[in-house]
Amino acid sequence: KIINSTHPLFQNIQIMSGWGNSNLDLSKPLDGRFSWFNHHDFGGKTYQPQQPSTRTTDPIVTGTSVLAIRYKNGVAIATDTLLSYGSLARFRDIRRIHPLNPNVIVGASGEYSDYQFITRFLDDLVTDNDIADNNYQPMDAKEIYSYLGRVMYGRRNKQDPLWNTIVIAGYKDNKSFLGSVDYLGTHFQDNTVATGYGDYIARPLLRNGFREDLTKEEAVKLLEGSLRVLFYRDARASNRIQVATIGEDGVNVSEPYELSTDWSIGTVTFAYDGRKEPVPVRSANNNDVSA
Amino acid sequence: MLRSDYDSDITIWSHQGRIHQIEYAMEAVKQGSASVGIKSKTHVVVAGLKRASADTLGAYPQKVFRIDDHMGIGVSGLNADARVLTKYLRNECLNHKFVFDSPMPISKLVLQLADKSQIHTQKYGRRPYGVGLLVAGVDDNGTHLFETSPSGNYFDYKAQAIGARSQSARTYLEKKLDSFGDSSRDELIKHALLALRETVQSSSDGINQKNCSICVVGLGENFQILEGESLAPYLVGIEKEQEPTTNTMEE
């Protein structure tokens, strides 16, 4: 018998007998040599040794908050244009807002590759609907929102999520729509919506400013103000932002622009290292050094 | 119809560029009892003439089916095929409602059904469905009436009749076509019954509560089927109006 041979030629030999298998090392995870089951039966999603992982376990290239608010005759949605690679601010001029059709805009935070996949299949869905037959009925925001909810929940159940929180904004027949779907499949509609840090920091600001008869300009101002606060407080945010509106006057997606910031508060804060005097701060807006 | 050497298989073209098996399947629709569909700007009505296999002994098989709150069908042809297609259409509508939180657009469903029917004209070992449908429904684009056929073709209609002696009904529909668009719901139902009456053989009892089935769906009105007692007022209404005009004319 070759059971306990240490010769390299015999390392992977498995001795099978009617009473079970030998060479069973229980101090390590079993690697599939000692029992057979058809991985295919489980959709190939079972642990397969020496195979690369084929599901998202951790987001790698990520976008931060998306903010959105309903106003009188439409919805405004805004993001910054930054993608982070962990703590590195890697891509500084990208788009996280995507107009789907004259009725719907979507924006997303989280893993950017999953966002690209989502916009791809949503575009396909919209195209298929548009070319289907002569009775053209563009999809509206409620349908996209419901569809995304089912897709995200289905992926979560397969333990293979699309790692995003998606904001869906729409306007049809004088009614505005605003909803959010996340990678668990959690979905809801509200007057204000924000993802990531925005949900904690910006949403209270948006809620305070929200009124049913908000104008478009006021809504955009609220979003800008909130994104500025996020730039101050969220370590993965940037001040280069993009705002999109969908409403009576159709879909308008702005070009990116930079928000002004004011760091003069630095002149009155003290370091937490027991210093008795403020550290001179160079203000971002001018080159003066103020004490 | 003449038999030919090219009609034994769905996968064989005749030298005239026809596939006879498909045409024979459409013949099954023409042999089924009549269905009439009419639409106005606000409502769609489908009327079916029920044909019992053993008149006094048995019940009449169903002619019109509800697919969803906003859609229904009338059938002519093989009842078993109609039943199977009804199940398919209902399933698709329900899935659409669950995924998209919206009623399914009529034309989208009809297109899917037509594509499914076409597959059965191009695969070896499968026969075409032997039933024609009149699909009635409302959606964001207004009222719709479609006819589907075993060939996989589908057509958008303002008014149409299919099944046995349907040409007589079509003659009536053509005459009254201009009045349909603005007809009220009840006027539309009466027109459908009058058209249906044209398809009945002079030797029989005509249309009555037992052998007739009506379904209505409209903007703001859910799909419903009218049968038996609820048909009485409409049947009385048309008795007064006119005599059948073409009951001795056959195709």
Coordinates of C-alpha atoms in Angstrom, one line a residue:
Chain A
K1 CA 0.0 0.0 0.0
I2 CA 1.2 3.5 -0.8
I3 CA -0.9 5.3 1.7
N4 CA 1.8 7.0 3.7
S5 CA 4.5 7.5 1.1
T6 CA 6.2 10.9 1.1
H7 CA 7.6 10.4 -2.4
P8 CA 6.5 13.3 -4.6
L9 CA 5.3 10.9 -7.2
F10 CA 2.7 9.6 -4.8
Q11 CA 1.6 12.8 -3.2
N12 CA -1.8 13.1 -4.7
I13 CA -2.9 9.5 -4.8
Q14 CA -6.1 8.9 -3.0
I15 CA -6.7 5.4 -1.6
M16 CA -10.3 4.5 -1.6
S17 CA -11.8 1.6 0.1
G18 CA -15.2 0.4 1.0
W19 CA -14.9 2.0 4.4
G20 CA -14.1 5.5 3.3
N21 CA -11.0 7.3 2.2
S22 CA -7.5 7.4 3.6
N23 CA -5.2 10.4 3.7
L24 CA -8.0 12.4 5.2
D25 CA -6.4 15.4 6.8
L26 CA -9.0 17.1 9.0
S27 CA -6.8 19.9 10.1
K28 CA -7.3 21.8 6.8
P29 CA -10.5 22.6 4.8
L30 CA -11.5 19.7 2.7
D31 CA -10.7 20.3 -0.9
G32 CA -13.2 18.2 -2.7
R33 CA -11.1 15.1 -3.1
F34 CA -13.0 13.2 -0.6
S35 CA -16.5 13.6 -1.7
W36 CA -18.2 14.1 -4.9
F37 CA -21.0 16.4 -5.6
N38 CA -21.9 18.0 -8.9
H39 CA -20.8 21.7 -8.8
H40 CA -23.0 22.2 -11.8
D41 CA -26.1 21.4 -9.8
F42 CA -25.4 24.4 -7.7
G43 CA -25.0 26.8 -10.6
G44 CA -21.2 26.6 -10.3
K45 CA -21.4 28.9 -7.3
T46 CA -20.1 26.4 -4.7
Y47 CA -16.6 26.8 -3.4
Q48 CA -14.3 25.3 -6.0
P49 CA -10.7 25.0 -5.0
Q50 CA -8.0 26.5 -7.2
Q51 CA -10.7 28.5 -9.0
P52 CA -10.8 32.3 -8.9
S53 CA -13.6 33.9 -7.0
T54 CA -16.3 35.0 -9.5
R55 CA -18.4 37.2 -7.3
T56 CA -17.9 40.6 -5.8
T57 CA -16.8 40.3 -2.2
D58 CA -15.4 43.8 -1.8
P59 CA -15.8 46.9 -3.9
I60 CA -12.5 48.1 -5.4
V61 CA -13.0 51.2 -7.5
T62 CA -15.8 53.1 -5.8
G63 CA -17.9 56.2 -6.1
T64 CA -19.2 58.0 -3.0
S65 CA -22.6 59.7 -2.3
V66 CA -25.4 60.4 -4.7
L67 CA -27.9 63.0 -3.6
A68 CA -31.3 63.7 -5.0
I69 CA -34.3 65.8 -4.2
R70 CA -37.8 66.3 -5.7
Y71 CA -38.8 69.9 -6.6
K72 CA -42.0 71.4 -7.9
N73 CA -42.0 70.1 -11.5
G74 CA -39.1 67.6 -11.5
V75 CA -36.3 65.9 -9.7
A76 CA -32.7 67.0 -9.2
I77 CA -29.8 64.5 -8.8
A78 CA -26.1 65.3 -8.1
T79 CA -22.8 63.5 -7.5
D80 CA -19.2 64.3 -7.4
T81 CA -17.0 63.1 -10.3
L82 CA -14.5 61.1 -8.2
L83 CA -13.7 57.4 -8.2
S84 CA -11.6 56.2 -5.3
Y85 CA -9.2 53.3 -5.3
G86 CA -9.3 52.6 -1.6
S87 CA -7.8 55.8 -0.2
L88 CA -6.4 56.9 -3.5
A89 CA -8.4 59.5 -5.4
R90 CA -7.9 57.7 -8.6
F91 CA -10.2 59.0 -11.4
R92 CA -11.2 62.6 -10.9
D93 CA -13.5 63.3 -13.8
I94 CA -15.9 60.4 -14.3
R95 CA -19.7 60.3 -14.6
R96 CA -21.9 58.6 -12.1
I97 CA -25.2 59.9 -13.5
H98 CA -26.8 58.3 -16.6
P99 CA -29.8 59.5 -18.5
L100 CA -31.7 56.4 -19.7
N101 CA -34.6 57.9 -21.7
P102 CA -36.6 61.1 -21.7
N103 CA -38.4 59.8 -18.6
V104 CA -35.7 58.5 -16.4
I105 CA -32.2 59.2 -15.0
V106 CA -30.2 56.8 -12.8
G107 CA -27.2 57.5 -10.7
A108 CA -25.2 55.2 -8.5
S109 CA -22.5 54.9 -5.8
G110 CA -20.4 51.9 -4.9
E111 CA -18.4 49.6 -7.2
Y112 CA -18.0 51.4 -10.5
S113 CA -17.7 48.3 -12.7
D114 CA -21.0 47.1 -11.4
Y115 CA -22.5 50.5 -12.2
Q116 CA -21.1 50.2 -15.8
F117 CA -22.7 46.8 -16.0
I118 CA -26.0 48.1 -14.7
T119 CA -26.2 51.0 -17.1
R120 CA -25.3 48.6 -19.9
F121 CA -28.2 46.3 -19.2
L122 CA -30.6 49.1 -18.5
D123 CA -29.7 50.7 -21.8
D124 CA -30.4 47.3 -23.5
L125 CA -33.7 47.0 -21.7
V126 CA -34.7 50.5 -22.8
T127 CA -33.6 49.8 -26.4
D128 CA -35.4 46.5 -26.6
N129 CA -38.6 48.2 -25.3
D130 CA -38.2 51.0 -27.8
I131 CA -37.7 48.8 -30.9
A132 CA -40.2 46.1 -29.9
D133 CA -43.2 47.2 -32.0
N134 CA -45.0 50.2 -33.4
N135 CA -46.8 51.0 -30.2
Y136 CA -43.9 53.0 -28.7
Q137 CA -44.3 53.4 -25.0
P138 CA -41.0 54.5 -23.3
M139 CA -40.4 52.9 -20.0
D140 CA -41.0 55.1 -17.0
A141 CA -39.1 55.5 -13.7
K142 CA -41.4 53.3 -11.7
E143 CA -40.8 50.4 -14.0
I144 CA -37.0 50.8 -14.0
Y145 CA -37.1 51.1 -10.2
S146 CA -39.2 48.0 -9.8
Y147 CA -37.0 46.1 -12.3
L148 CA -33.8 47.1 -10.6
G149 CA -35.2 46.1 -7.2
R150 CA -35.9 42.6 -8.5
V151 CA -32.5 42.3 -10.1
M152 CA -30.6 43.5 -7.1
Y153 CA -32.6 41.3 -4.7
G154 CA -32.1 38.3 -7.0
R155 CA -28.3 38.8 -7.1
R156 CA -28.2 39.2 -3.3
N157 CA -30.0 35.9 -2.9
K158 CA -27.3 34.3 -5.1
Q159 CA -24.7 35.8 -2.8
D160 CA -23.3 37.6 -5.8
P161 CA -24.4 41.2 -5.4
L162 CA -24.0 44.2 -7.6
W163 CA -22.2 46.4 -5.1
N164 CA -24.1 49.6 -5.6
T165 CA -26.8 51.9 -4.2
I166 CA -28.8 53.2 -7.2
V167 CA -30.9 56.3 -7.4
I168 CA -33.7 56.4 -9.9
A169 CA -35.2 59.8 -10.8
G170 CA -38.0 60.3 -13.3
Y171 CA -40.8 62.6 -14.5
K172 CA -43.9 61.7 -16.4
D173 CA -47.4 63.2 -16.8
N174 CA -46.6 66.0 -14.4
K175 CA -45.6 63.6 -11.7
S176 CA -42.0 63.3 -10.4
F177 CA -40.6 60.0 -9.1
L178 CA -37.6 59.4 -6.8
G179 CA -36.4 56.1 -5.5
S180 CA -33.4 54.2 -4.3
V181 CA -32.3 50.5 -4.6
D182 CA -29.3 49.0 -2.8
Y183 CA -27.2 45.9 -3.2
L184 CA -29.4 44.0 -0.7
G185 CA -32.5 44.8 -2.8
T186 CA -33.8 47.3 -0.2
H187 CA -35.9 49.8 -2.1
F188 CA -38.0 52.8 -1.2
Q189 CA -39.3 56.1 -2.6
D190 CA -39.0 59.4 -0.9
N191 CA -38.8 63.2 -1.4
T192 CA -35.1 63.1 -0.7
V193 CA -32.6 60.3 -1.3
A194 CA -28.9 60.0 -0.6
T195 CA -26.4 57.2 -0.7
G196 CA -23.4 56.4 1.4
Y197 CA -22.2 59.2 3.7
G198 CA -24.8 61.4 2.1
D199 CA -27.5 59.4 3.7
Y200 CA -26.2 60.5 7.1
I201 CA -24.7 63.9 6.5
A202 CA -26.6 65.4 3.6
R203 CA -30.1 63.9 4.0
P204 CA -31.0 65.9 7.1
L205 CA -29.9 69.1 5.2
L206 CA -32.0 68.1 2.2
R207 CA -35.0 67.3 4.4
N208 CA -34.8 70.6 6.1
G209 CA -34.8 72.4 2.8
F210 CA -37.5 70.4 1.1
R211 CA -40.8 71.9 0.2
E212 CA -43.4 70.6 -2.3
D213 CA -43.1 73.9 -4.2
L214 CA -39.3 74.0 -4.3
T215 CA -38.1 75.6 -7.5
K216 CA -35.4 74.0 -9.7
E217 CA -32.8 76.6 -8.7
E218 CA -33.5 76.2 -5.0
A219 CA -33.2 72.4 -5.4
V220 CA -29.9 72.6 -7.1
K221 CA -28.6 75.1 -4.5
L222 CA -29.6 72.6 -1.8
L223 CA -27.7 69.8 -3.5
E224 CA -24.6 72.0 -4.0
G225 CA -24.6 73.0 -0.4
S226 CA -24.9 69.4 0.7
L227 CA -22.2 68.2 -1.6
R228 CA -19.9 70.9 -0.2
V229 CA -20.5 69.7 3.3
L230 CA -19.8 66.2 2.1
F231 CA -16.5 67.4 0.6
Y232 CA -15.6 68.8 4.0
R233 CA -16.5 65.7 5.9
D234 CA -16.4 62.6 3.6
A235 CA -12.7 61.6 3.1
R236 CA -13.6 60.0 -0.2
A237 CA -15.4 63.0 -1.8
S238 CA -14.3 65.7 -4.1
N239 CA -15.5 69.2 -4.9
R240 CA -15.8 68.6 -8.6
I241 CA -19.5 67.9 -9.1
Q242 CA -22.2 67.2 -11.6
V243 CA -25.9 68.0 -11.3
A244 CA -28.7 66.6 -13.5
T245 CA -32.4 67.6 -13.5
I246 CA -35.4 65.8 -15.1
G247 CA -38.7 67.7 -15.3
E248 CA -41.0 69.7 -17.3
D249 CA -38.2 70.9 -19.5
G250 CA -36.8 67.5 -20.1
V251 CA -33.5 66.0 -19.1
N252 CA -30.6 68.3 -18.4
V253 CA -27.2 66.9 -17.3
S254 CA -24.7 69.6 -16.4
E255 CA -21.0 69.5 -17.3
P256 CA -18.8 69.0 -14.2
Y257 CA -17.9 72.1 -12.2
E258 CA -16.0 72.9 -9.0
L259 CA -17.5 74.0 -5.8
S260 CA -15.9 76.8 -4.0
T261 CA -14.8 75.9 -0.4
D262 CA -13.9 77.9 2.6
W263 CA -11.3 76.6 5.0
S264 CA -10.9 79.7 7.1
I265 CA -12.4 77.8 10.0
G266 CA -8.9 76.4 10.2
T267 CA -7.8 79.6 11.8
V268 CA -9.9 79.0 14.8
T269 CA -9.4 75.3 15.4
F270 CA -6.5 74.0 17.5
A271 CA -4.6 70.8 17.0
Y272 CA -5.6 68.0 19.4
D273 CA -2.0 67.6 20.6
G274 CA -2.2 70.0 23.5
R275 CA -1.1 73.1 21.6
K276 CA -2.0 76.3 23.2
E277 CA -1.8 78.5 20.1
P278 CA -3.6 78.0 16.7
V279 CA -1.4 76.8 13.9
P280 CA -1.1 79.3 11.1
V281 CA -3.3 78.1 8.2
R282 CA -2.9 78.8 4.6
S283 CA -6.4 79.5 3.3
A284 CA -7.4 77.8 0.1
N285 CA -8.9 80.9 -1.4
N286 CA -5.9 83.2 -1.2
N287 CA -2.2 82.9 -0.5
D288 CA -2.3 84.8 2.8
V289 CA -1.1 83.1 5.8
S290 CA -3.5 84.0 8.6
A291 CA -3.0 83.3 12.2
Chain B
M1 CA -58.5 22.8 -50.6
L2 CA -56.5 20.6 -53.0
R3 CA -54.0 18.2 -51.5
S4 CA -50.6 18.6 -52.8
D5 CA -47.3 16.8 -52.5
Y6 CA -45.8 19.6 -50.4
D7 CA -48.2 19.7 -47.5
S8 CA -47.2 16.9 -45.3
D9 CA -44.5 18.7 -43.4
I10 CA -44.2 22.1 -41.8
T11 CA -40.6 22.3 -43.0
I12 CA -41.5 21.8 -46.7
W13 CA -42.1 24.8 -49.1
S14 CA -44.4 24.3 -52.0
H15 CA -43.0 25.2 -55.4
Q16 CA -45.4 28.2 -55.3
G17 CA -43.6 29.6 -52.2
R18 CA -46.3 28.5 -49.7
I19 CA -46.2 26.3 -46.6
H20 CA -49.4 24.4 -46.7
Q21 CA -49.3 23.2 -43.1
I22 CA -49.5 26.7 -41.9
E23 CA -52.4 27.4 -44.2
Y24 CA -54.1 24.2 -42.9
A25 CA -53.6 25.4 -39.3
M26 CA -55.3 28.7 -40.2
E27 CA -58.1 26.6 -41.7
A28 CA -58.7 25.2 -38.2
V29 CA -59.3 28.8 -37.0
K30 CA -61.8 29.3 -39.8
Q31 CA -63.7 26.2 -38.7
G32 CA -64.0 27.3 -35.2
S33 CA -67.1 29.3 -34.1
A34 CA -67.1 33.0 -34.6
S35 CA -65.5 35.8 -32.5
V36 CA -66.1 39.5 -33.2
G37 CA -64.0 42.3 -31.8
I38 CA -64.6 46.1 -32.0
K39 CA -62.8 49.0 -30.4
S40 CA -63.7 52.6 -29.8
K41 CA -61.6 55.4 -28.4
T42 CA -62.5 54.4 -24.9
H43 CA -63.5 50.7 -24.9
V44 CA -62.8 47.4 -26.6
V45 CA -65.5 44.7 -26.9
V46 CA -65.1 41.0 -28.0
A47 CA -68.1 38.8 -28.6
G48 CA -67.9 35.1 -29.0
L49 CA -70.5 32.6 -30.2
K50 CA -70.2 29.5 -28.1
R51 CA -70.6 26.2 -29.8
A52 CA -71.6 23.2 -27.7
S53 CA -70.7 19.8 -28.8
A54 CA -73.9 18.3 -27.4
D55 CA -76.4 21.2 -27.3
T56 CA -78.8 20.4 -24.6
L57 CA -76.7 17.8 -22.7
G58 CA -73.6 19.8 -22.1
A59 CA -72.2 23.2 -21.1
Y60 CA -70.8 25.6 -23.6
P61 CA -67.0 25.8 -23.6
Q62 CA -65.6 29.2 -22.8
K63 CA -65.0 31.7 -25.6
V64 CA -63.6 34.7 -23.9
F65 CA -60.9 34.7 -21.3
R66 CA -59.5 37.3 -18.9
I67 CA -55.8 37.7 -19.1
D68 CA -55.4 40.6 -16.7
D69 CA -57.4 43.6 -15.4
H70 CA -56.6 45.5 -18.6
M71 CA -56.6 42.7 -21.2
G72 CA -58.6 39.7 -22.4
I73 CA -59.0 37.5 -25.4
G74 CA -61.7 35.9 -27.6
V75 CA -60.7 32.6 -29.3
S76 CA -61.6 30.7 -32.4
G77 CA -60.3 27.2 -33.3
L78 CA -58.9 24.4 -31.1
N79 CA -60.1 25.0 -27.6
A80 CA -57.2 23.1 -26.0
D81 CA -54.7 25.2 -27.8
A82 CA -56.6 28.3 -26.6
R83 CA -56.4 27.1 -23.1
V84 CA -52.7 26.6 -23.2
L85 CA -52.1 30.0 -24.8
T86 CA -54.3 31.6 -22.2
K87 CA -52.1 30.2 -19.5
Y88 CA -49.0 31.5 -21.2
L89 CA -50.5 35.0 -21.7
R90 CA -51.6 35.2 -18.1
N91 CA -48.2 34.1 -16.8
E92 CA -46.4 36.7 -18.9
C93 CA -48.7 39.4 -17.7
L94 CA -48.3 38.5 -14.1
N95 CA -44.5 38.3 -14.4
H96 CA -44.4 41.7 -16.0
K97 CA -46.6 43.1 -13.3
F98 CA -44.3 41.7 -10.6
V99 CA -41.0 42.8 -12.2
F100 CA -42.1 46.2 -13.6
D101 CA -44.9 47.1 -11.2
S102 CA -46.9 48.0 -14.3
P103 CA -49.6 46.4 -16.5
M104 CA -48.1 44.8 -19.5
P105 CA -48.4 46.8 -22.8
I106 CA -50.8 44.9 -25.1
S107 CA -48.6 45.1 -28.2
K108 CA -45.6 43.7 -26.3
L109 CA -47.5 40.6 -25.2
V110 CA -49.0 40.1 -28.6
L111 CA -45.5 40.3 -30.2
Q112 CA -44.2 37.7 -27.8
L113 CA -47.1 35.4 -28.6
A114 CA -46.6 35.9 -32.3
D115 CA -42.9 35.1 -32.0
K116 CA -43.8 32.0 -30.0
S117 CA -46.2 30.9 -32.7
Q118 CA -43.7 31.5 -35.4
I119 CA -41.3 29.1 -33.7
H120 CA -43.9 26.4 -34.1
T121 CA -43.9 27.0 -37.9
Q122 CA -40.1 26.5 -38.2
K123 CA -39.2 23.7 -36.0
Y124 CA -39.3 20.1 -37.0
G125 CA -41.6 18.0 -34.8
R126 CA -43.8 20.9 -33.6
R127 CA -47.1 21.8 -35.0
P128 CA -48.6 25.3 -35.1
Y129 CA -51.2 26.4 -32.6
G130 CA -54.6 25.8 -34.1
V131 CA -56.3 28.8 -32.7
G132 CA -56.7 32.5 -33.6
L133 CA -57.1 35.1 -30.9
L134 CA -58.7 38.5 -30.8
V135 CA -56.7 40.3 -28.1
A136 CA -58.5 43.2 -26.5
G137 CA -56.9 45.6 -24.1
V138 CA -56.1 49.1 -22.9
D139 CA -52.7 50.6 -21.9
D140 CA -51.0 54.0 -22.0
N141 CA -51.4 54.2 -25.7
G142 CA -55.2 53.8 -25.6
T143 CA -57.4 51.0 -26.7
H144 CA -56.1 48.0 -28.7
L145 CA -57.6 45.1 -30.7
F146 CA -55.2 42.6 -32.2
E147 CA -55.7 39.4 -34.2
T148 CA -53.1 36.6 -33.9
S149 CA -53.0 33.6 -36.1
P150 CA -51.2 30.2 -36.2
S151 CA -48.8 31.6 -38.8
G152 CA -47.2 33.9 -36.3
N153 CA -48.6 37.0 -37.9
Y154 CA -50.4 39.6 -35.9
F155 CA -52.6 42.5 -37.0
D156 CA -53.8 45.7 -35.4
Y157 CA -57.5 46.2 -36.0
K158 CA -60.3 48.7 -35.4
A159 CA -62.8 45.8 -35.9
Q160 CA -62.4 42.2 -36.9
A161 CA -64.3 38.9 -37.0
I162 CA -62.7 35.4 -37.2
G163 CA -64.1 31.9 -37.3
A164 CA -67.0 30.3 -39.1
R165 CA -69.1 32.6 -41.3
S166 CA -67.1 35.5 -40.1
Q167 CA -67.2 37.2 -43.5
S168 CA -70.9 38.1 -42.8
A169 CA -69.8 39.7 -39.6
R170 CA -67.0 41.6 -41.4
T171 CA -69.5 42.9 -43.9
Y172 CA -71.6 44.4 -41.1
L173 CA -68.5 45.8 -39.4
E174 CA -67.3 47.5 -42.6
K175 CA -70.7 49.1 -43.0
K176 CA -70.7 50.6 -39.5
L177 CA -67.0 51.2 -39.2
D178 CA -67.1 55.0 -39.1
S179 CA -69.5 55.0 -36.1
F180 CA -67.3 52.8 -33.9
G181 CA -64.7 55.3 -32.8
D182 CA -67.1 57.5 -30.9
S183 CA -69.4 54.8 -29.8
S184 CA -70.4 54.5 -26.2
R185 CA -69.7 51.3 -24.3
D186 CA -73.2 50.0 -24.7
E187 CA -73.4 50.9 -28.3
L188 CA -70.2 49.0 -28.9
I189 CA -71.6 45.9 -27.2
K190 CA -74.8 46.1 -29.3
H191 CA -72.7 46.4 -32.5
A192 CA -70.7 43.4 -31.5
L193 CA -73.8 41.3 -30.9
L194 CA -75.4 42.4 -34.2
A195 CA -72.2 41.5 -36.0
L196 CA -72.2 38.1 -34.2
R197 CA -75.7 37.5 -35.2
E198 CA -74.8 37.7 -38.8
T199 CA -72.6 34.6 -38.4
V200 CA -75.4 32.4 -37.1
Q201 CA -77.1 30.0 -39.5
S202 CA -80.7 30.7 -40.3
S203 CA -81.7 27.3 -39.2
S204 CA -80.6 27.7 -35.5
D205 CA -82.0 29.8 -32.7
G206 CA -79.9 32.8 -33.3
I207 CA -77.9 34.3 -30.4
N208 CA -79.2 34.0 -26.9
Q209 CA -78.0 34.1 -23.3
K210 CA -76.6 30.6 -23.4
N211 CA -74.6 30.6 -26.6
C212 CA -73.2 34.1 -26.4
S213 CA -70.3 35.6 -24.5
I214 CA -69.2 39.2 -24.3
C215 CA -66.2 40.8 -22.7
V216 CA -65.5 44.5 -22.3
V217 CA -62.5 46.5 -21.2
G218 CA -62.0 50.2 -21.3
L219 CA -60.0 53.2 -20.1
G220 CA -60.8 53.3 -16.4
E221 CA -62.9 50.2 -16.6
N222 CA -61.4 46.8 -15.7
F223 CA -61.9 43.8 -17.9
Q224 CA -65.1 42.0 -17.3
I225 CA -67.1 39.2 -18.9
L226 CA -70.8 39.4 -19.6
E227 CA -72.7 36.1 -19.8
G228 CA -76.1 34.7 -19.2
E229 CA -78.4 37.0 -17.3
S230 CA -76.2 40.1 -17.7
L231 CA -76.6 39.8 -21.4
A232 CA -80.3 40.0 -21.4
P233 CA -80.8 43.8 -21.6
Y234 CA -78.4 44.0 -24.6
L235 CA -80.1 41.0 -26.4
V236 CA -83.5 42.6 -25.9
G237 CA -82.1 45.9 -27.2
I238 CA -80.9 44.4 -30.5
E239 CA -84.1 42.4 -31.0
K240 CA -86.0 45.6 -31.3
E241 CA -83.5 47.2 -33.6
Q242 CA -83.1 45.2 -36.7
E243 CA -83.6 41.9 -38.4
P244 CA -80.5 39.9 -39.3
T245 CA -79.6 40.8 -42.9
T246 CA -77.4 38.0 -44.3
N247 CA -78.5 34.8 -42.5
T248 CA -78.9 33.0 -45.8
M249 CA -75.6 34.0 -47.2
E250 CA -72.7 31.7 -46.7
E251 CA -69.0 32.2 -47.7

